[in-house]
Short mmCIF file of C-alpha atoms and ligand atoms in Angstrom, two decimals:
data_model
loop_
_atom_site.label_atom_id
_atom_site.label_comp_id
_atom_site.label_asym_id
_atom_site.label_seq_id
_atom_site.Cartn_x
_atom_site.Cartn_y
_atom_site.Cartn_z
CA MET Z 19 16.77 -38.46 -123.53
CA SER Z 20 14.96 -36.26 -126.14
CA ASP Z 21 13.51 -33.19 -125.53
CA PRO Z 22 9.23 -33.86 -125.62
CA MET Z 23 8.40 -30.22 -125.94
CA SER Z 24 11.00 -29.60 -129.38
CA ASP Z 25 9.06 -28.65 -132.09
CA GLN Z 26 10.94 -30.42 -134.09
CA PRO Z 27 9.45 -33.62 -136.99
CA ARG Z 28 11.35 -35.77 -135.86
CA ASN Z 29 11.90 -39.75 -136.90
CA ASN Z 30 10.85 -42.22 -134.60
CA PRO Z 31 9.74 -45.91 -136.08
CA PHE Z 32 7.59 -47.03 -133.60
CA TRP Z 33 5.21 -43.44 -134.13
CA SER Z 34 2.90 -42.95 -136.97
CA PRO Z 35 3.87 -40.89 -139.59
CA ALA Z 36 1.28 -38.00 -138.30
CA VAL Z 37 2.52 -37.90 -134.65
CA ALA Z 38 5.93 -37.09 -135.72
CA GLN Z 39 4.65 -34.18 -137.93
CA LEU Z 40 2.97 -32.51 -135.18
CA HIS Z 41 4.33 -29.19 -133.96
CA PRO Z 42 2.39 -29.61 -129.76
CA TYR Z 43 1.53 -25.92 -128.23
CA VAL Z 44 4.17 -25.29 -126.29
CA PRO Z 45 2.46 -23.79 -122.69
CA GLY Z 46 4.01 -21.10 -120.76
CA GLU Z 47 6.56 -22.16 -117.59
CA GLN Z 48 4.95 -23.64 -114.82
CA PRO Z 49 7.72 -23.31 -112.73
CA LYS Z 50 7.91 -26.59 -109.56
CA THR Z 51 7.50 -24.16 -106.83
CA THR Z 52 6.31 -20.95 -106.92
CA ALA Z 53 7.72 -19.73 -103.49
CA ARG Z 54 9.85 -16.51 -104.41
CA LEU Z 55 8.08 -16.15 -107.76
CA ILE Z 56 6.48 -13.27 -109.31
CA LYS Z 57 4.54 -15.94 -111.96
CA LEU Z 58 2.80 -13.11 -114.52
CA ASN Z 59 3.44 -15.94 -117.39
CA THR Z 60 0.75 -17.82 -118.19
CA ASN Z 61 -2.71 -15.30 -116.79
CA GLU Z 62 -3.78 -17.44 -114.02
CA SER Z 63 -5.74 -15.81 -111.82
CA PRO Z 64 -3.50 -13.75 -108.65
CA TYR Z 65 -6.85 -14.63 -105.88
CA PRO Z 66 -8.11 -18.68 -105.20
CA PRO Z 67 -11.40 -19.35 -105.96
CA SER Z 68 -14.51 -18.53 -104.83
CA PRO Z 69 -15.60 -19.84 -101.04
CA LYS Z 70 -18.43 -21.75 -102.26
CA ALA Z 71 -16.37 -23.30 -104.99
CA GLN Z 72 -13.66 -24.27 -101.95
CA ALA Z 73 -16.16 -25.55 -100.03
CA VAL Z 74 -17.34 -28.19 -102.25
CA LEU Z 75 -13.50 -29.94 -101.48
CA THR Z 76 -13.97 -30.44 -98.67
CA GLN Z 77 -17.01 -31.96 -97.63
CA ASP Z 78 -17.43 -35.33 -96.16
CA GLY Z 79 -17.55 -38.00 -98.13
CA LEU Z 80 -16.54 -36.66 -101.25
CA ALA Z 81 -13.64 -39.12 -102.30
CA ARG Z 82 -16.31 -41.69 -101.51
CA HIS Z 83 -18.62 -40.44 -104.93
CA LEU Z 84 -15.14 -41.12 -106.51
CA ARG Z 85 -16.99 -45.37 -106.59
CA LEU Z 86 -18.60 -44.33 -109.75
CA TYR Z 87 -18.05 -43.16 -113.32
CA PRO Z 88 -19.32 -39.21 -113.41
CA ASP Z 89 -22.42 -38.05 -114.62
CA PRO Z 90 -20.93 -38.12 -118.39
CA GLU Z 91 -23.34 -35.53 -119.34
CA SER Z 92 -22.62 -33.28 -116.55
CA THR Z 93 -26.08 -32.48 -116.05
CA GLU Z 94 -25.91 -29.82 -113.00
CA LEU Z 95 -23.63 -28.14 -113.93
CA CYS Z 96 -24.80 -27.09 -117.88
CA ALA Z 97 -28.40 -26.43 -116.14
CA THR Z 98 -26.25 -23.94 -113.96
CA ILE Z 99 -24.27 -22.38 -116.98
CA ALA Z 100 -28.27 -22.45 -118.79
CA ALA Z 101 -29.62 -20.57 -116.38
CA GLN Z 102 -26.50 -17.58 -116.37
CA PHE Z 103 -26.54 -17.18 -118.96
CA ASP Z 104 -30.32 -17.04 -120.12
CA LEU Z 105 -30.21 -20.50 -122.13
CA LYS Z 106 -31.69 -23.67 -122.27
CA PRO Z 107 -29.16 -26.62 -120.52
CA GLU Z 108 -28.70 -28.56 -124.40
CA GLN Z 109 -27.78 -24.71 -125.62
CA VAL Z 110 -24.21 -25.59 -123.34
CA PHE Z 111 -20.90 -28.41 -123.64
CA VAL Z 112 -19.24 -28.31 -121.23
CA GLY Z 113 -15.03 -30.02 -121.83
CA ASN Z 114 -11.78 -30.75 -119.79
CA GLY Z 115 -10.45 -26.67 -119.69
CA SER Z 116 -11.49 -24.50 -123.22
CA ASP Z 117 -8.48 -26.04 -125.35
CA GLU Z 118 -10.27 -29.35 -125.34
CA VAL Z 119 -13.78 -27.39 -126.37
CA LEU Z 120 -11.41 -26.32 -128.59
CA ALA Z 121 -10.82 -28.59 -130.15
CA HIS Z 122 -14.01 -30.26 -130.72
CA ALA Z 123 -15.31 -27.20 -132.52
CA PHE Z 124 -12.67 -27.42 -134.67
CA TYR Z 125 -13.26 -31.50 -135.85
CA SER Z 126 -17.26 -30.33 -135.61
CA PHE Z 127 -17.25 -27.50 -137.27
CA PHE Z 128 -14.40 -26.31 -139.37
CA LYS Z 129 -13.33 -30.45 -140.56
CA ARG Z 130 -13.60 -29.29 -144.25
CA PRO Z 131 -11.88 -28.71 -147.15
CA GLU Z 132 -11.75 -24.85 -147.18
CA PRO Z 133 -9.22 -22.61 -144.86
CA LEU Z 134 -10.45 -22.23 -141.40
CA LEU Z 135 -9.63 -17.70 -141.07
CA PHE Z 136 -8.86 -16.39 -137.69
CA PRO Z 137 -6.04 -13.39 -137.42
CA ASP Z 138 -1.95 -14.03 -138.08
CA ILE Z 139 -1.85 -12.78 -134.44
CA THR Z 140 -3.57 -14.80 -132.13
CA TYR Z 141 -4.40 -17.67 -129.73
CA SER Z 142 -1.94 -19.76 -130.75
CA PHE Z 143 -3.05 -23.09 -130.24
CA TYR Z 144 -5.12 -22.57 -133.20
CA PRO Z 145 -2.70 -23.83 -135.41
CA VAL Z 146 -1.61 -26.45 -133.29
CA TYR Z 147 -5.47 -28.04 -133.66
CA CYS Z 148 -5.70 -26.79 -137.12
CA GLN Z 149 -2.24 -29.09 -137.77
CA PHE Z 150 -4.38 -32.17 -135.59
CA TYR Z 151 -6.92 -32.20 -137.26
CA GLU Z 152 -5.73 -31.30 -140.31
CA ILE Z 153 -7.31 -28.41 -141.54
CA GLU Z 154 -6.09 -25.52 -143.32
CA ALA Z 155 -5.37 -22.05 -141.89
CA ARG Z 156 -5.53 -18.95 -143.52
CA THR Z 157 -4.66 -16.69 -141.16
CA LEU Z 158 -5.47 -12.52 -142.13
CA PRO Z 159 -2.87 -10.50 -140.48
CA LEU Z 160 -4.16 -7.73 -137.45
CA ARG Z 161 -3.90 -3.74 -138.38
CA ASN Z 162 -0.61 -1.98 -136.84
CA ASP Z 163 -1.95 -1.39 -134.03
CA PHE Z 164 -3.25 -4.74 -133.59
CA SER Z 165 -7.35 -4.37 -133.76
CA ILE Z 166 -8.83 -6.91 -135.43
CA GLU Z 167 -10.64 -5.28 -138.59
CA VAL Z 168 -13.62 -7.15 -139.42
CA GLU Z 169 -13.77 -6.75 -143.17
CA ASP Z 170 -11.21 -8.16 -144.08
CA PHE Z 171 -12.54 -11.95 -142.87
CA ALA Z 172 -15.05 -11.08 -145.85
CA ILE Z 173 -13.35 -13.62 -147.79
CA GLU Z 174 -15.77 -16.17 -150.08
CA GLY Z 175 -15.61 -20.19 -149.84
CA ALA Z 176 -14.39 -20.24 -145.93
CA GLY Z 177 -14.46 -23.01 -143.78
CA GLY Z 178 -15.38 -20.67 -140.22
CA VAL Z 179 -13.74 -18.35 -138.23
CA ILE Z 180 -12.10 -19.26 -135.40
CA LEU Z 181 -11.05 -15.73 -132.85
CA PRO Z 182 -10.52 -14.85 -129.16
CA ASN Z 183 -12.16 -11.56 -127.96
CA PRO Z 184 -10.42 -10.19 -126.72
CA ASN Z 185 -7.95 -11.58 -128.30
CA ALA Z 186 -4.84 -13.03 -126.70
CA PRO Z 187 -1.60 -12.18 -126.70
CA THR Z 188 -2.72 -7.92 -127.69
CA GLY Z 189 -5.68 -7.90 -125.14
CA ARG Z 190 -7.61 -5.34 -127.53
CA TYR Z 191 -11.54 -6.01 -127.67
CA LEU Z 192 -13.60 -6.21 -130.86
CA PRO Z 193 -16.82 -4.61 -130.58
CA LEU Z 194 -20.17 -6.96 -130.66
CA ALA Z 195 -21.84 -4.54 -133.44
CA ASP Z 196 -18.16 -5.78 -135.57
CA ILE Z 197 -18.72 -9.77 -133.97
CA GLU Z 198 -22.41 -9.77 -135.78
CA LYS Z 199 -20.86 -8.72 -139.30
CA LEU Z 200 -19.12 -11.17 -138.93
CA LEU Z 201 -21.30 -13.51 -138.16
CA ARG Z 202 -23.43 -12.51 -141.57
CA LEU Z 203 -20.79 -12.61 -143.44
CA HIS Z 204 -20.65 -16.13 -142.88
CA PRO Z 205 -24.10 -17.25 -141.98
CA SER Z 206 -23.66 -20.88 -143.20
CA ARG Z 207 -20.63 -21.64 -141.35
CA VAL Z 208 -19.45 -21.69 -138.13
CA VAL Z 209 -18.06 -19.02 -136.21
CA VAL Z 210 -16.45 -19.05 -132.57
CA ILE Z 211 -16.11 -16.58 -130.55
CA ASP Z 212 -12.81 -17.98 -127.97
CA GLU Z 213 -14.64 -15.58 -125.18
CA ALA Z 214 -11.08 -16.82 -122.74
CA TYR Z 215 -11.29 -13.25 -121.14
CA ILE Z 216 -14.71 -11.80 -121.16
CA ASP Z 217 -15.05 -11.16 -117.90
CA PHE Z 218 -12.41 -8.38 -117.29
CA GLY Z 219 -14.20 -5.92 -119.02
CA GLY Z 220 -16.44 -6.94 -122.03
CA GLU Z 221 -19.45 -7.49 -123.37
CA SER Z 222 -19.82 -11.20 -124.35
CA ALA Z 223 -21.80 -12.52 -127.67
CA VAL Z 224 -23.92 -14.97 -125.89
CA ALA Z 225 -26.54 -12.65 -125.70
CA LEU Z 226 -26.71 -12.49 -129.90
CA ILE Z 227 -26.47 -16.57 -129.71
CA ASN Z 228 -31.03 -17.41 -130.19
CA ARG Z 229 -30.22 -14.34 -133.30
CA TYR Z 230 -27.09 -16.94 -134.94
CA PRO Z 231 -27.47 -20.39 -136.18
CA ASN Z 232 -24.05 -19.77 -136.47
CA LEU Z 233 -22.53 -19.32 -133.50
CA LEU Z 234 -20.68 -20.97 -130.70
CA VAL Z 235 -19.54 -19.41 -127.39
CA THR Z 236 -16.53 -20.77 -125.16
CA HIS Z 237 -15.45 -19.96 -121.79
CA THR Z 238 -13.33 -21.06 -119.26
CA LEU Z 239 -12.81 -20.86 -115.17
CA SER Z 240 -9.06 -21.04 -114.94
CA LYS Z 241 -8.52 -16.70 -115.86
CA SER Z 242 -12.09 -14.96 -114.21
CA HIS Z 243 -13.10 -18.23 -112.05
CA ALA Z 244 -9.31 -18.58 -111.50
CA LEU Z 245 -9.45 -22.54 -111.53
CA ALA Z 246 -6.82 -23.57 -113.99
CA GLY Z 247 -5.89 -26.00 -112.49
CA LEU Z 248 -9.74 -27.52 -112.15
CA ARG Z 249 -9.64 -27.28 -115.99
CA LEU Z 250 -13.04 -26.22 -116.77
CA GLY Z 251 -13.88 -24.88 -120.16
CA TYR Z 252 -17.29 -24.26 -121.76
CA ALA Z 253 -19.16 -24.12 -124.67
CA MET Z 254 -22.62 -22.25 -125.95
CA GLY Z 255 -24.78 -21.86 -129.13
CA GLN Z 256 -27.75 -22.75 -130.47
CA ALA Z 257 -28.86 -26.83 -130.03
CA HIS Z 258 -27.19 -28.12 -133.24
CA LEU Z 259 -24.34 -26.74 -133.22
CA ILE Z 260 -23.90 -28.40 -129.71
CA GLU Z 261 -25.20 -31.60 -130.64
CA ALA Z 262 -22.18 -31.36 -132.78
CA LEU Z 263 -19.47 -31.07 -129.86
CA ASN Z 264 -21.18 -34.23 -127.76
CA ARG Z 265 -20.95 -36.40 -131.44
CA ALA Z 266 -17.73 -35.52 -130.99
CA LYS Z 267 -16.90 -35.44 -127.50
CA ASN Z 268 -18.66 -39.50 -127.25
CA SER Z 269 -16.80 -40.51 -130.38
CA PHE Z 270 -12.98 -39.73 -128.12
CA ASN Z 271 -14.07 -39.64 -124.42
CA SER Z 272 -17.77 -40.03 -122.41
CA TYR Z 273 -16.24 -38.59 -119.16
CA PRO Z 274 -14.06 -35.78 -119.26
CA ILE Z 275 -15.14 -33.94 -116.82
CA ASP Z 276 -14.55 -35.49 -112.73
CA GLY Z 277 -17.37 -35.61 -110.45
CA ILE Z 278 -15.22 -33.10 -108.03
CA ALA Z 279 -14.83 -30.89 -110.96
CA GLN Z 280 -18.52 -30.64 -111.73
CA LYS Z 281 -19.69 -29.46 -108.12
CA VAL Z 282 -16.82 -27.57 -107.69
CA ALA Z 283 -17.64 -25.78 -111.45
CA THR Z 284 -20.80 -25.94 -110.65
CA ALA Z 285 -20.85 -23.94 -106.80
CA ALA Z 286 -18.26 -21.11 -108.80
CA ILE Z 287 -19.69 -20.18 -111.84
CA ALA Z 288 -23.18 -19.57 -109.03
CA ASP Z 289 -21.19 -17.39 -107.15
CA ARG Z 290 -21.80 -14.38 -109.15
CA GLU Z 291 -21.23 -11.84 -106.39
CA TRP Z 292 -17.93 -13.16 -105.71
CA LEU Z 293 -16.54 -12.74 -109.65
CA ALA Z 294 -17.83 -9.79 -110.12
CA ASP Z 295 -14.86 -8.32 -107.51
CA ASN Z 296 -12.77 -10.93 -108.21
CA CYS Z 297 -12.75 -9.20 -111.86
CA ALA Z 298 -13.45 -5.28 -111.19
CA LYS Z 299 -9.99 -5.88 -108.88
CA VAL Z 300 -7.90 -7.16 -111.52
CA ILE Z 301 -9.54 -4.33 -113.49
CA ALA Z 302 -8.32 -1.76 -111.19
CA THR Z 303 -4.90 -3.25 -110.59
CA ARG Z 304 -4.47 -3.56 -114.37
CA GLU Z 305 -5.90 0.57 -115.11
CA TRP Z 306 -2.59 1.31 -112.36
CA THR Z 307 -0.20 -0.88 -113.85
CA CYS Z 308 -0.93 0.70 -117.28
CA ALA Z 309 -0.29 4.21 -116.23
CA GLU Z 310 2.77 3.01 -114.39
CA LEU Z 311 4.37 1.42 -117.61
CA ALA Z 312 2.98 4.28 -119.69
CA GLU Z 313 4.70 6.99 -118.22
CA LEU Z 314 8.00 4.47 -117.63
CA GLY Z 315 7.99 4.80 -121.33
CA PHE Z 316 6.19 1.17 -122.24
CA ASP Z 317 3.68 1.55 -125.30
CA ILE Z 318 1.18 -0.49 -124.62
CA VAL Z 319 -1.59 -2.59 -126.10
CA PRO Z 320 -5.78 -1.02 -124.74
CA SER Z 321 -6.12 -4.12 -122.84
CA THR Z 322 -9.61 -5.47 -121.62
CA ALA Z 323 -8.28 -8.95 -120.52
CA ASN Z 324 -6.01 -9.64 -117.07
CA PHE Z 325 -3.10 -9.47 -118.89
CA ILE Z 326 -1.16 -6.94 -120.39
CA PHE Z 327 0.66 -6.64 -123.85
CA ALA Z 328 3.57 -3.91 -123.60
CA LYS Z 329 6.89 -2.83 -125.42
CA PRO Z 330 9.54 -1.62 -123.41
CA PRO Z 331 10.99 1.43 -124.18
CA LYS Z 332 15.16 1.84 -124.08
CA VAL Z 333 15.20 -2.65 -124.61
CA SER Z 334 14.81 -4.99 -125.93
CA ALA Z 335 11.79 -6.86 -125.65
CA GLU Z 336 13.70 -10.20 -124.77
CA ALA Z 337 16.03 -8.32 -122.60
CA LEU Z 338 13.31 -6.97 -120.81
CA PHE Z 339 12.32 -10.43 -120.05
CA LEU Z 340 15.14 -12.16 -118.79
CA ALA Z 341 16.06 -9.55 -116.71
CA LEU Z 342 13.04 -9.97 -114.85
CA ARG Z 343 13.50 -13.00 -114.89
CA GLU Z 344 16.69 -13.00 -113.47
CA ARG Z 345 14.71 -11.41 -110.66
CA ASN Z 346 12.00 -13.68 -110.02
CA ILE Z 347 9.62 -12.23 -112.33
CA ILE Z 348 8.50 -14.52 -114.87
CA VAL Z 349 6.52 -12.60 -117.75
CA ARG Z 350 5.66 -14.71 -121.29
CA TYR Z 351 7.65 -12.88 -124.71
CA PHE Z 352 6.17 -14.70 -127.70
CA ASN Z 353 9.97 -14.97 -130.56
CA LYS Z 354 7.88 -14.40 -133.16
CA PRO Z 355 7.30 -12.16 -136.52
CA ARG Z 356 5.50 -8.86 -135.61
CA ILE Z 357 5.42 -8.83 -131.60
CA SER Z 358 8.88 -9.86 -130.70
CA GLU Z 359 9.64 -6.00 -129.73
CA TYR Z 360 6.28 -7.00 -127.15
CA LEU Z 361 5.68 -8.86 -123.71
CA ARG Z 362 2.78 -10.02 -122.35
CA ILE Z 363 2.25 -9.84 -117.95
CA SER Z 364 -0.63 -10.89 -116.86
CA ILE Z 365 -2.31 -8.92 -113.91
CA GLY Z 366 -1.29 -10.14 -110.78
CA THR Z 367 -2.02 -9.15 -106.92
CA ASP Z 368 -1.40 -4.93 -106.40
CA GLU Z 369 1.87 -6.28 -104.21
CA GLU Z 370 2.70 -7.73 -107.32
CA MET Z 371 2.81 -5.61 -109.85
CA GLY Z 372 4.15 -2.66 -107.45
CA ALA Z 373 7.11 -5.30 -107.75
CA LEU Z 374 6.62 -5.30 -111.57
CA VAL Z 375 7.30 -2.03 -112.06
CA ALA Z 376 10.39 -1.56 -109.57
CA ALA Z 377 12.00 -4.36 -111.71
CA CYS Z 378 11.07 -1.96 -114.53
CA ARG Z 379 11.70 0.74 -113.48
CA GLU Z 380 15.90 -0.55 -112.19
CA ILE Z 381 16.75 -2.22 -115.18
CA LEU Z 382 15.40 0.88 -117.33
N1 PMP C 13 -8.46 -19.67 -125.42
C1 PMP C 13 -7.23 -18.50 -124.86
C2 PMP C 13 -8.05 -17.97 -125.91
C3 PMP C 13 -6.37 -18.25 -123.57
O1 PMP C 13 -5.96 -17.38 -123.93
C4 PMP C 13 -6.37 -20.11 -123.05
C5 PMP C 13 -5.63 -20.73 -122.07
N2 PMP C 13 -4.43 -20.77 -123.10
C6 PMP C 13 -7.54 -20.45 -123.27
C7 PMP C 13 -8.29 -20.69 -124.70
C8 PMP C 13 -7.38 -22.03 -122.99
O2 PMP C 13 -8.52 -22.37 -121.82
P1 PMP C 13 -8.28 -23.33 -120.94
O3 PMP C 13 -8.28 -24.65 -121.67
O4 PMP C 13 -7.45 -23.44 -118.89
O5 PMP C 13 -9.95 -23.26 -120.17
#
């Protein structure tokens, strides 16, 4: 059988020419068993989700609700998200993971003749959506220290801008003043700020929404809320942008969020105290890990995320990746220009990061 993850265009008489040409996104490895593994490769939370979210799943009669279709508008969930961010429910859109939200955003705002702007080193799903929706991509190189220079995005005739803040896989954060500059550079095009990792120390651009009709901010429950398995992401923006996303969604799948996910996500979002505690723990472990790895001679990019991007001393990133893998520690290695000497390491528990540091010390 052919490898379904292979990136090579292939021919099959049953396939449409379009699907034969696709270069699908390749997610980080999800091993079938995590029993003996320290899994630091896909930026999940090392801790279980809020007990209030977990409690929903043990409620009596939960399964009975599955007889009916779920609320297609996720009304209660949108209202809960809106209340957390001081927005109106019509300023919120939910999707099956922020990947789905992003896919609808690409279709709704960026499918135009002009090129979409994003950094050369960024979330690798963006070029995949560009190909899927036939959107021209124009990538702008990050500076040598992996920082984003907003002036580089001052390009006339762009179809829109998207970037993660903090950026992935670098973890570098762009201050809100720079996001505002970006919004003013492209007042008649949508700027999507993908805030998948914002809860780990950054300041959200949500506060700018009511002043900028071109701003869309996306969040996920996969990282700081420890609910990657639930598949829940959301977008926030002025109502006219949310209406566009709903038009796209209702032309594709009217029921993307199952009824149980709506309930669990509503409970998770409402539990702000748990969120703050969880992020504080991850941030403390991140700072400890950075200090330890710096002492071993790693070159570490300043991180505001739940992962770090670091270049090992003495050995290549690939060699260290393989040596860690042999010790049952999985991190992420990208064999790509400019970043092939770095590893992206998700923040695990203190114990897991202790084991990582000890393994690095031994290998180096
Ligand atoms: N944006 C960025 C920058 C990410 O790293 C990820 C996780 N791979 C996502 C969005 C998608 O997250 P999810 O679909 O789990 O919400």
